[in-house]
Amino acid sequence: KQKQSSISRFFARK
Amino acid sequence: MFEARMAQAALLKKVLEAVKDLVTDANWDCTSAGISLQAMDSSHVSLVSLLMRKDGFDMYRCDRPISLGINIASMTKIMKCANNNDAVTLRAEDEGDTVVFTFESADQEKVSEFEMKLMDIDSEHLGIPEREHTATVKMPASEFHGICRDLSTIGETVQVSVTKEGVQFTASGDTGKGTITLRNNSSVDEESQQVVITMQEELSLSFALRYLNFFTKATALADSVTLSMTADLPLVVEYRIEDTGYIRYFLAPKIDD
């Protein structure tokens, strides 16, 4: 089973 | 005052086509350098980043930075009123709440003007560092489009594996499995037909085809597409907009639970 993670987890907020 | 004119409405239509299925509302951030847009899809699984530098426009003026909050569907409807060969000018006052689209026919005998209300869009801006990736694959944009479409008939997820042999796209589902392999062919004369693979080490990552299919709506913008991959980091799918910008899509990989 694979999980889809959110893209915002990978980039810092500006 | 912000004012930008491009020679061909077709380009802006293609840009809208490339974002409209992914993004509902977005800020078009205009500065003296050009126009950029960054937005996540509603599920926050993917991110689109668009850049159109000012040198891609016939005329460009931006006295002070301005964010135009735009409903993409509304803008798409307005742009459908332009012929592909029309010149299009976007215009907004610094403190205004509208943007005006002017379309001029190539023979200059018809001028259309559409005013669109702007929206207040509260969107978080993410810092996207430029980084080296473990593997990159440059291929014809139409080839990538076809691969994503074909593998979607088999399954929901594609596994992308880059090895010395080439790049392999695999999907599996209830009915079976499909595998498409492309080999490096950087010796092909026609640059747009080349498959060019660079690799520091072999890797294999899984991605949701649903999103890749959204990304391939940008196929009309460029002959080639570049996929950049690093283990456990988002895939970057880049279409260059002539020499004056790009549209980049970022998609988080699927990870074993």
mmCIF file of C-alpha atoms in Angstrom:
data_model
loop_
_atom_site.group_PDB
_atom_site.id
_atom_site.type_symbol
_atom_site.label_atom_id
_atom_site.label_comp_id
_atom_site.label_asym_id
_atom_site.label_seq_id
_atom_site.Cartn_x
_atom_site.Cartn_y
_atom_site.Cartn_z
ATOM 1 C CA LYS A 1 0.000 0.000 0.000
ATOM 2 C CA GLN A 2 1.352 3.403 -0.954
ATOM 3 C CA LYS A 3 0.621 6.758 0.571
ATOM 4 C CA GLN A 4 0.353 10.105 -1.241
ATOM 5 C CA SER A 5 1.860 12.961 0.715
ATOM 6 C CA SER A 6 1.106 16.639 0.416
ATOM 7 C CA ILE A 7 3.407 18.797 -1.706
ATOM 8 C CA SER A 8 3.574 21.566 0.910
ATOM 9 C CA ARG A 9 5.476 19.176 3.187
ATOM 10 C CA PHE A 10 8.493 19.529 0.886
ATOM 11 C CA PHE A 11 8.767 23.303 0.633
ATOM 12 C CA ALA A 12 9.071 25.978 3.279
ATOM 13 C CA ARG A 13 6.594 28.813 3.417
ATOM 14 C CA LYS A 14 8.002 32.097 2.245
ATOM 15 C CA MET B 1 -0.044 50.647 -13.804
ATOM 16 C CA PHE B 2 0.484 47.188 -15.216
ATOM 17 C CA GLU B 3 0.338 46.612 -18.949
ATOM 18 C CA ALA B 4 1.597 43.655 -20.983
ATOM 19 C CA ARG B 5 1.087 42.864 -24.630
ATOM 20 C CA MET B 6 1.776 39.601 -26.355
ATOM 21 C CA ALA B 7 1.705 39.105 -30.092
ATOM 22 C CA GLN B 8 -0.286 35.886 -30.096
ATOM 23 C CA ALA B 9 -3.247 35.070 -27.894
ATOM 24 C CA ALA B 10 -2.517 31.398 -28.607
ATOM 25 C CA LEU B 11 0.334 31.401 -26.092
ATOM 26 C CA LEU B 12 -1.828 32.641 -23.225
ATOM 27 C CA LYS B 13 -4.552 30.165 -24.203
ATOM 28 C CA LYS B 14 -2.029 27.341 -23.989
ATOM 29 C CA VAL B 15 -0.837 28.553 -20.589
ATOM 30 C CA LEU B 16 -4.417 28.568 -19.307
ATOM 31 C CA GLU B 17 -5.012 25.110 -20.732
ATOM 32 C CA ALA B 18 -1.967 23.981 -18.758
ATOM 33 C CA VAL B 19 -3.272 25.237 -15.394
ATOM 34 C CA LYS B 20 -7.051 25.235 -15.572
ATOM 35 C CA ASP B 21 -7.628 21.615 -14.576
ATOM 36 C CA LEU B 22 -5.312 21.884 -11.612
ATOM 37 C CA VAL B 23 -6.019 25.323 -10.215
ATOM 38 C CA THR B 24 -9.301 27.159 -9.587
ATOM 39 C CA ASP B 25 -8.091 30.576 -8.461
ATOM 40 C CA ALA B 26 -4.568 31.969 -8.525
ATOM 41 C CA ASN B 27 -2.625 35.161 -8.054
ATOM 42 C CA TRP B 28 -0.765 36.312 -11.165
ATOM 43 C CA ASP B 29 2.165 38.099 -9.564
ATOM 44 C CA CYS B 30 3.409 40.859 -11.821
ATOM 45 C CA THR B 31 6.716 42.612 -11.255
ATOM 46 C CA SER B 32 9.128 44.556 -13.433
ATOM 47 C CA ALA B 33 10.757 41.186 -14.278
ATOM 48 C CA GLY B 34 7.622 39.511 -15.597
ATOM 49 C CA ILE B 35 4.609 37.492 -14.552
ATOM 50 C CA SER B 36 4.713 34.504 -12.230
ATOM 51 C CA LEU B 37 2.104 32.274 -10.714
ATOM 52 C CA GLN B 38 2.373 29.645 -8.036
ATOM 53 C CA ALA B 39 -0.531 27.499 -6.930
ATOM 54 C CA MET B 40 -1.336 24.125 -5.448
ATOM 55 C CA ASP B 41 -4.173 21.935 -6.609
ATOM 56 C CA SER B 42 -7.148 21.716 -4.253
ATOM 57 C CA SER B 43 -5.821 18.511 -2.641
ATOM 58 C CA HIS B 44 -2.373 20.043 -2.077
ATOM 59 C CA VAL B 45 -0.725 17.072 -3.749
ATOM 60 C CA SER B 46 0.888 19.022 -6.574
ATOM 61 C CA LEU B 47 2.149 22.517 -7.235
ATOM 62 C CA VAL B 48 2.369 24.511 -10.424
ATOM 63 C CA SER B 49 4.874 27.298 -10.943
ATOM 64 C CA LEU B 50 4.656 29.496 -14.020
ATOM 65 C CA LEU B 51 7.109 32.148 -15.139
ATOM 66 C CA MET B 52 6.738 34.449 -18.134
ATOM 67 C CA ARG B 53 9.647 36.874 -18.265
ATOM 68 C CA LYS B 54 9.063 40.349 -19.579
ATOM 69 C CA ASP B 55 11.226 39.752 -22.644
ATOM 70 C CA GLY B 56 8.571 37.328 -23.879
ATOM 71 C CA PHE B 57 6.147 40.226 -24.315
ATOM 72 C CA ASP B 58 5.940 42.769 -27.136
ATOM 73 C CA MET B 59 5.427 45.479 -24.572
ATOM 74 C CA TYR B 60 5.697 45.225 -20.818
ATOM 75 C CA ARG B 61 5.229 47.790 -18.120
ATOM 76 C CA CYS B 62 4.851 47.228 -14.398
ATOM 77 C CA ASP B 63 5.367 50.326 -12.277
ATOM 78 C CA ARG B 64 5.035 48.483 -8.998
ATOM 79 C CA PRO B 65 4.523 44.829 -8.056
ATOM 80 C CA ILE B 66 0.893 43.837 -8.302
ATOM 81 C CA SER B 67 -0.957 40.566 -7.666
ATOM 82 C CA LEU B 68 -3.905 39.907 -9.920
ATOM 83 C CA GLY B 69 -6.259 37.454 -8.211
ATOM 84 C CA ILE B 70 -7.881 35.561 -11.038
ATOM 85 C CA ASN B 71 -10.493 32.849 -11.358
ATOM 86 C CA ILE B 72 -8.908 30.643 -13.995
ATOM 87 C CA ALA B 73 -12.201 29.446 -15.471
ATOM 88 C CA SER B 74 -13.385 33.045 -15.982
ATOM 89 C CA MET B 75 -10.115 34.027 -17.630
ATOM 90 C CA THR B 76 -10.273 30.928 -19.843
ATOM 91 C CA LYS B 77 -13.770 31.939 -20.994
ATOM 92 C CA ILE B 78 -12.569 35.425 -21.857
ATOM 93 C CA MET B 79 -9.490 34.156 -23.680
ATOM 94 C CA LYS B 80 -11.708 31.854 -25.757
ATOM 95 C CA CYS B 81 -13.106 35.093 -27.268
ATOM 96 C CA ALA B 82 -9.689 35.827 -28.775
ATOM 97 C CA ASN B 83 -8.489 34.351 -32.041
ATOM 98 C CA ASN B 84 -5.157 32.574 -31.832
ATOM 99 C CA ASN B 85 -3.509 35.225 -34.006
ATOM 100 C CA ASP B 86 -4.925 38.183 -32.087
ATOM 101 C CA ALA B 87 -2.542 40.346 -30.117
ATOM 102 C CA VAL B 88 -3.607 40.454 -26.473
ATOM 103 C CA THR B 89 -2.971 43.195 -23.942
ATOM 104 C CA LEU B 90 -3.567 42.848 -20.196
ATOM 105 C CA ARG B 91 -4.011 46.049 -18.251
ATOM 106 C CA ALA B 92 -4.612 46.762 -14.558
ATOM 107 C CA GLU B 93 -4.483 49.916 -12.467
ATOM 108 C CA ASP B 94 -2.336 49.795 -9.325
ATOM 109 C CA GLU B 95 -5.252 50.097 -6.932
ATOM 110 C CA GLY B 96 -7.906 48.738 -9.247
ATOM 111 C CA ASP B 97 -10.118 45.707 -8.820
ATOM 112 C CA THR B 98 -10.322 44.701 -12.469
ATOM 113 C CA VAL B 99 -8.071 43.549 -15.270
ATOM 114 C CA VAL B 100 -8.837 44.496 -18.851
ATOM 115 C CA PHE B 101 -8.131 42.180 -21.781
ATOM 116 C CA THR B 102 -7.836 43.780 -25.207
ATOM 117 C CA PHE B 103 -7.743 41.614 -28.322
ATOM 118 C CA GLU B 104 -6.649 43.090 -31.626
ATOM 119 C CA SER B 105 -7.054 41.152 -34.839
ATOM 120 C CA ALA B 106 -3.965 40.696 -37.010
ATOM 121 C CA ASP B 107 -5.414 43.095 -39.632
ATOM 122 C CA GLN B 108 -6.223 45.570 -36.815
ATOM 123 C CA GLU B 109 -9.807 45.833 -38.053
ATOM 124 C CA LYS B 110 -11.356 44.373 -34.923
ATOM 125 C CA VAL B 111 -10.703 45.308 -31.327
ATOM 126 C CA SER B 112 -12.432 43.553 -28.413
ATOM 127 C CA GLU B 113 -12.213 44.580 -24.799
ATOM 128 C CA PHE B 114 -13.210 42.457 -21.816
ATOM 129 C CA GLU B 115 -13.074 43.591 -18.239
ATOM 130 C CA MET B 116 -12.785 40.976 -15.515
ATOM 131 C CA LYS B 117 -13.240 41.449 -11.789
ATOM 132 C CA LEU B 118 -10.256 40.526 -9.664
ATOM 133 C CA MET B 119 -10.489 38.413 -6.532
ATOM 134 C CA ASP B 120 -8.771 38.552 -3.166
ATOM 135 C CA ILE B 121 -6.904 35.282 -2.999
ATOM 136 C CA ASP B 122 -5.176 34.314 0.181
ATOM 137 C CA SER B 123 -2.522 31.868 -0.937
ATOM 138 C CA GLU B 124 0.620 30.749 0.825
ATOM 139 C CA HIS B 125 3.816 31.159 -1.147
ATOM 140 C CA LEU B 126 6.300 28.342 -0.967
ATOM 141 C CA GLY B 127 10.024 28.760 -1.487
ATOM 142 C CA ILE B 128 11.180 26.349 -4.175
ATOM 143 C CA PRO B 129 14.955 25.911 -4.150
ATOM 144 C CA GLU B 130 16.720 25.160 -7.439
ATOM 145 C CA ARG B 131 18.474 21.879 -6.838
ATOM 146 C CA GLU B 132 20.497 19.212 -8.560
ATOM 147 C CA HIS B 133 18.520 16.038 -9.132
ATOM 148 C CA THR B 134 19.707 12.441 -9.109
ATOM 149 C CA ALA B 135 18.218 11.771 -12.526
ATOM 150 C CA THR B 136 16.729 13.805 -15.344
ATOM 151 C CA VAL B 137 14.915 12.628 -18.435
ATOM 152 C CA LYS B 138 14.327 14.956 -21.354
ATOM 153 C CA MET B 139 11.940 13.591 -23.951
ATOM 154 C CA PRO B 140 9.459 14.746 -26.575
ATOM 155 C CA ALA B 141 6.469 16.294 -24.784
ATOM 156 C CA SER B 142 4.081 14.314 -26.982
ATOM 157 C CA GLU B 143 5.841 11.082 -26.014
ATOM 158 C CA PHE B 144 5.365 11.772 -22.307
ATOM 159 C CA HIS B 145 1.736 12.678 -22.964
ATOM 160 C CA GLY B 146 1.165 9.361 -24.725
ATOM 161 C CA ILE B 147 2.884 7.324 -22.012
ATOM 162 C CA CYS B 148 0.787 8.891 -19.232
ATOM 163 C CA ARG B 149 -2.415 8.424 -21.216
ATOM 164 C CA ASP B 150 -1.658 4.823 -22.150
ATOM 165 C CA LEU B 151 -0.590 3.732 -18.672
ATOM 166 C CA SER B 152 -3.692 5.350 -17.142
ATOM 167 C CA THR B 153 -5.721 2.667 -18.874
ATOM 168 C CA ILE B 154 -3.856 0.066 -16.796
ATOM 169 C CA GLY B 155 -3.507 1.575 -13.342
ATOM 170 C CA GLU B 156 -3.521 4.648 -11.137
ATOM 171 C CA THR B 157 0.172 4.776 -10.316
ATOM 172 C CA VAL B 158 3.239 4.796 -12.500
ATOM 173 C CA GLN B 159 6.590 3.612 -11.312
ATOM 174 C CA VAL B 160 9.386 5.512 -13.029
ATOM 175 C CA SER B 161 12.729 3.721 -12.979
ATOM 176 C CA VAL B 162 15.899 5.240 -14.328
ATOM 177 C CA THR B 163 18.795 2.903 -15.031
ATOM 178 C CA LYS B 164 21.785 2.832 -17.339
ATOM 179 C CA GLU B 165 19.535 1.043 -19.828
ATOM 180 C CA GLY B 166 17.030 3.868 -20.050
ATOM 181 C CA VAL B 167 13.864 5.001 -18.355
ATOM 182 C CA GLN B 168 11.040 2.624 -17.659
ATOM 183 C CA PHE B 169 7.429 3.553 -16.899
ATOM 184 C CA THR B 170 5.352 0.785 -15.334
ATOM 185 C CA ALA B 171 1.733 0.668 -14.258
ATOM 186 C CA SER B 172 -0.189 -2.276 -12.922
ATOM 187 C CA GLY B 173 -3.815 -2.836 -12.089
ATOM 188 C CA ASP B 174 -6.575 -5.428 -11.823
ATOM 189 C CA THR B 175 -6.355 -6.257 -15.514
ATOM 190 C CA GLY B 176 -2.611 -6.594 -15.764
ATOM 191 C CA LYS B 177 0.537 -4.590 -16.206
ATOM 192 C CA GLY B 178 2.071 -2.231 -18.760
ATOM 193 C CA THR B 179 5.689 -1.247 -19.200
ATOM 194 C CA ILE B 180 7.116 1.348 -21.562
ATOM 195 C CA THR B 181 10.867 1.718 -21.899
ATOM 196 C CA LEU B 182 12.669 4.602 -23.558
ATOM 197 C CA ARG B 183 16.349 4.410 -24.314
ATOM 198 C CA ASN B 184 18.748 7.281 -24.456
ATOM 199 C CA ASN B 185 18.875 8.497 -28.057
ATOM 200 C CA SER B 186 20.701 11.778 -27.704
ATOM 201 C CA SER B 187 22.353 11.120 -31.071
ATOM 202 C CA VAL B 188 19.076 11.736 -32.936
ATOM 203 C CA ASP B 189 19.517 14.813 -35.135
ATOM 204 C CA GLU B 190 16.212 16.460 -34.350
ATOM 205 C CA GLU B 191 16.672 17.866 -30.850
ATOM 206 C CA SER B 192 12.958 17.835 -30.085
ATOM 207 C CA GLN B 193 12.877 14.060 -30.725
ATOM 208 C CA GLN B 194 15.746 13.251 -28.402
ATOM 209 C CA VAL B 195 15.495 11.227 -25.243
ATOM 210 C CA VAL B 196 18.330 12.376 -23.009
ATOM 211 C CA ILE B 197 18.844 10.691 -19.674
ATOM 212 C CA THR B 198 21.278 11.905 -17.046
ATOM 213 C CA MET B 199 21.771 9.858 -13.926
ATOM 214 C CA GLN B 200 24.009 9.936 -10.888
ATOM 215 C CA GLU B 201 22.564 6.692 -9.595
ATOM 216 C CA GLU B 202 19.682 4.397 -10.427
ATOM 217 C CA LEU B 203 16.372 5.273 -8.870
ATOM 218 C CA SER B 204 12.770 4.258 -8.886
ATOM 219 C CA LEU B 205 9.851 6.424 -7.765
ATOM 220 C CA SER B 206 6.066 6.115 -7.920
ATOM 221 C CA PHE B 207 3.641 8.859 -8.923
ATOM 222 C CA ALA B 208 -0.106 9.306 -9.290
ATOM 223 C CA LEU B 209 -1.009 9.227 -12.982
ATOM 224 C CA ARG B 210 -4.043 11.404 -12.329
ATOM 225 C CA TYR B 211 -1.738 14.370 -11.696
ATOM 226 C CA LEU B 212 0.733 13.561 -14.464
ATOM 227 C CA ASN B 213 -2.215 13.645 -16.852
ATOM 228 C CA PHE B 214 -3.079 17.131 -15.600
ATOM 229 C CA PHE B 215 0.537 18.188 -16.229
ATOM 230 C CA THR B 216 0.471 16.944 -19.822
ATOM 231 C CA LYS B 217 -2.158 19.600 -20.602
ATOM 232 C CA ALA B 218 0.956 21.746 -21.125
ATOM 233 C CA THR B 219 2.086 19.601 -24.057
ATOM 234 C CA ALA B 220 1.141 22.267 -26.613
ATOM 235 C CA LEU B 221 3.542 24.737 -24.968
ATOM 236 C CA ALA B 222 6.795 22.951 -25.765
ATOM 237 C CA ASP B 223 8.358 20.269 -27.949
ATOM 238 C CA SER B 224 10.218 18.723 -25.027
ATOM 239 C CA VAL B 225 9.539 18.029 -21.388
ATOM 240 C CA THR B 226 12.092 17.380 -18.660
ATOM 241 C CA LEU B 227 11.432 15.142 -15.679
ATOM 242 C CA SER B 228 13.768 15.679 -12.724
ATOM 243 C CA MET B 229 13.826 13.141 -9.924
ATOM 244 C CA THR B 230 15.515 12.581 -6.589
ATOM 245 C CA ALA B 231 14.595 9.856 -4.098
ATOM 246 C CA ASP B 232 11.906 10.933 -1.605
ATOM 247 C CA LEU B 233 11.580 14.386 -3.182
ATOM 248 C CA PRO B 234 8.920 15.759 -5.514
ATOM 249 C CA LEU B 235 9.153 15.059 -9.216
ATOM 250 C CA VAL B 236 9.622 18.200 -11.309
ATOM 251 C CA VAL B 237 7.978 18.216 -14.751
ATOM 252 C CA GLU B 238 9.163 21.202 -16.744
ATOM 253 C CA TYR B 239 7.929 22.616 -20.036
ATOM 254 C CA ARG B 240 9.910 25.582 -21.286
ATOM 255 C CA ILE B 241 7.937 28.445 -22.781
ATOM 256 C CA GLU B 242 10.149 29.365 -25.710
ATOM 257 C CA ASP B 243 13.239 31.032 -24.229
ATOM 258 C CA THR B 244 11.301 33.337 -22.003
ATOM 259 C CA GLY B 245 9.837 31.246 -19.239
ATOM 260 C CA TYR B 246 8.560 27.900 -18.057
ATOM 261 C CA ILE B 247 5.769 26.004 -16.460
ATOM 262 C CA ARG B 248 6.950 23.583 -13.783
ATOM 263 C CA TYR B 249 4.838 21.062 -11.976
ATOM 264 C CA PHE B 250 5.853 19.441 -8.711
ATOM 265 C CA LEU B 251 4.358 16.166 -7.552
ATOM 266 C CA ALA B 252 5.080 14.439 -4.279
ATOM 267 C CA PRO B 253 6.018 10.781 -4.784
ATOM 268 C CA LYS B 254 3.885 7.975 -3.422
ATOM 269 C CA ILE B 255 5.663 6.369 -0.522
ATOM 270 C CA ASP B 256 5.226 2.861 0.887
ATOM 271 C CA ASP B 257 2.979 3.060 3.905
#
